[in-house]
XYZ file of C-alpha atoms in Angstrom:
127
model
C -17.319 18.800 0.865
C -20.105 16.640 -0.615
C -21.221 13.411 -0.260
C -20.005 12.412 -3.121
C -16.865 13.637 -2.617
C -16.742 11.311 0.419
C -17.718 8.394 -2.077
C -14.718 10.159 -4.500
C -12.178 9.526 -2.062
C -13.474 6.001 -0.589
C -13.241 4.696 -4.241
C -9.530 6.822 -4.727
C -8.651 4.422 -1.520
C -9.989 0.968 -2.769
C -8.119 1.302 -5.935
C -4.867 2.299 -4.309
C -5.127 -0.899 -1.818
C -6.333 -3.271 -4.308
C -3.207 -2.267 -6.338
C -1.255 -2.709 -3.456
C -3.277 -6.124 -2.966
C -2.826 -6.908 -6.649
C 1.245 -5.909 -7.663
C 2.630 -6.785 -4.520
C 0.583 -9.111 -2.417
C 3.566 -9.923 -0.091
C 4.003 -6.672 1.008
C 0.596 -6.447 2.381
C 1.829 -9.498 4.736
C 4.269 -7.576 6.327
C 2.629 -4.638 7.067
C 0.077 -6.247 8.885
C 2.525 -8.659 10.641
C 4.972 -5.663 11.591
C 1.497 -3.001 13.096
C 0.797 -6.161 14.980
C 4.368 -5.969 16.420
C 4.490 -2.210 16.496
C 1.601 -0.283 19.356
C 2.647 2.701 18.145
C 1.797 2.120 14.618
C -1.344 0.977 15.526
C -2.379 3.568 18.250
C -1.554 6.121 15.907
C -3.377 5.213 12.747
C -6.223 3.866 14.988
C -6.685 7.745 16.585
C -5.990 8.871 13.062
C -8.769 6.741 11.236
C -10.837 7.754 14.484
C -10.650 11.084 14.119
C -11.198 10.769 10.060
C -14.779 9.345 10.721
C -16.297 11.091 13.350
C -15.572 13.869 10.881
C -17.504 12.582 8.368
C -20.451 11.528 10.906
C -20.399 15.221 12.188
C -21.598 15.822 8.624
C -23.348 12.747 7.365
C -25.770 11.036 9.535
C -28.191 10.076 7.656
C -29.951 7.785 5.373
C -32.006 10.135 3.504
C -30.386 9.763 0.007
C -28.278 6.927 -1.344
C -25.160 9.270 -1.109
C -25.362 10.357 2.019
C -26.510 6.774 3.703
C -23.350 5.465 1.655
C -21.044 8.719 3.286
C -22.565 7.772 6.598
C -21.274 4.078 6.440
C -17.740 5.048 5.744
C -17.882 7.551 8.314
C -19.291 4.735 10.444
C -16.738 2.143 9.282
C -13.744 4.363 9.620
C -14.779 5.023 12.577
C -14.955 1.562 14.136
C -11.660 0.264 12.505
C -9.939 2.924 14.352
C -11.497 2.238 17.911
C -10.834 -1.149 17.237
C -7.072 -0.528 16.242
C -6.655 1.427 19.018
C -8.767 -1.027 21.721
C -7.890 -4.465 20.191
C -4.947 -4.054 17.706
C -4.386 -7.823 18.106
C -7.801 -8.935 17.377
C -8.328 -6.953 14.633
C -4.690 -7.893 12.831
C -5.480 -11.544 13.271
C -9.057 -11.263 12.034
C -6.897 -9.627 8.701
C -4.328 -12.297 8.719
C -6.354 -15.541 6.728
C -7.253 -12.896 3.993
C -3.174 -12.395 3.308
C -1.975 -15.488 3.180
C -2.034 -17.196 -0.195
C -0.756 -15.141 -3.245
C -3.885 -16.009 -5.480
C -6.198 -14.998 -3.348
C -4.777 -11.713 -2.389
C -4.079 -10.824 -5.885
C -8.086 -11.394 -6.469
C -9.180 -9.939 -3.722
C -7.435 -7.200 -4.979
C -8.284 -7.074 -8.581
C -12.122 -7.088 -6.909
C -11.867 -4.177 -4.188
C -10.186 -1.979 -7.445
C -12.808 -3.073 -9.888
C -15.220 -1.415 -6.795
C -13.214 1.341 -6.630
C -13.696 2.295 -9.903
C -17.210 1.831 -9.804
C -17.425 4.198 -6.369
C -15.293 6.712 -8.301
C -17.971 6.431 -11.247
C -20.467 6.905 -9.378
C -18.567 9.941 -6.891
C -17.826 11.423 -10.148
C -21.741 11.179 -11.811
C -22.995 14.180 -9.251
């Protein structure tokens, strides 16, 4: 796998939350109100997003091209949600909670974070 298939896949992921953001900005409140009532939930995607970027540090660690510095902070950011979600679930749900609450602006954000997921796909794709 590529760096740019790394890139592929982040902007895959931004489109399918920003829709979720976008169509349906309600549900997005509950499922950060109910992992914030559920350990479980957020042990387990926490080790699971852990696990997802170390991977992609093991392979991209590095600044050296634009790709590969942009693979590296995914890896990095992936990384850090899920030791935070794991360490500090409660910190980290409440730090999401102010960006969920009015309909407008989730809908916006949303329409935003898929207009740069097609632009991450564009340029995932233009390898």
């Amino acid at each position: 796998m590529t760096e740019h298939h790394i890139i592929l896949l982040l902007g895959v992921y931004l489109v399918g939350g920003g829709s979720t953001l976008l169509l349906n900005p309600g549900r997005v409140t509950t499922i950060v109100d109910s992992m914030d009532k559920v350990p479980f939930a957020t042990y387990v995607t926490g080790a699971a997003m852990g696990v997802a970027g170390a991977a992609i540090l093991l392979t991209y660690h590095d600044f050296s091209t634009f790709a590969r510095g942009l693979a590296t902070l995914v890896g990095g950011g992936i990384l850090l949600e899920g030791w935070l979600m794991m360490a500090m679930p409660k910190t980290l749900m409440s730090m999401a909670k102010p960006f969920y609450r009015g309909d407008r602006l989730t809908r916006g954000m949303g329409l935003v974070i898929i207009l740069l997921g097609i632009l991450t796909i564009w340029y995932g794709l233009s390898a």
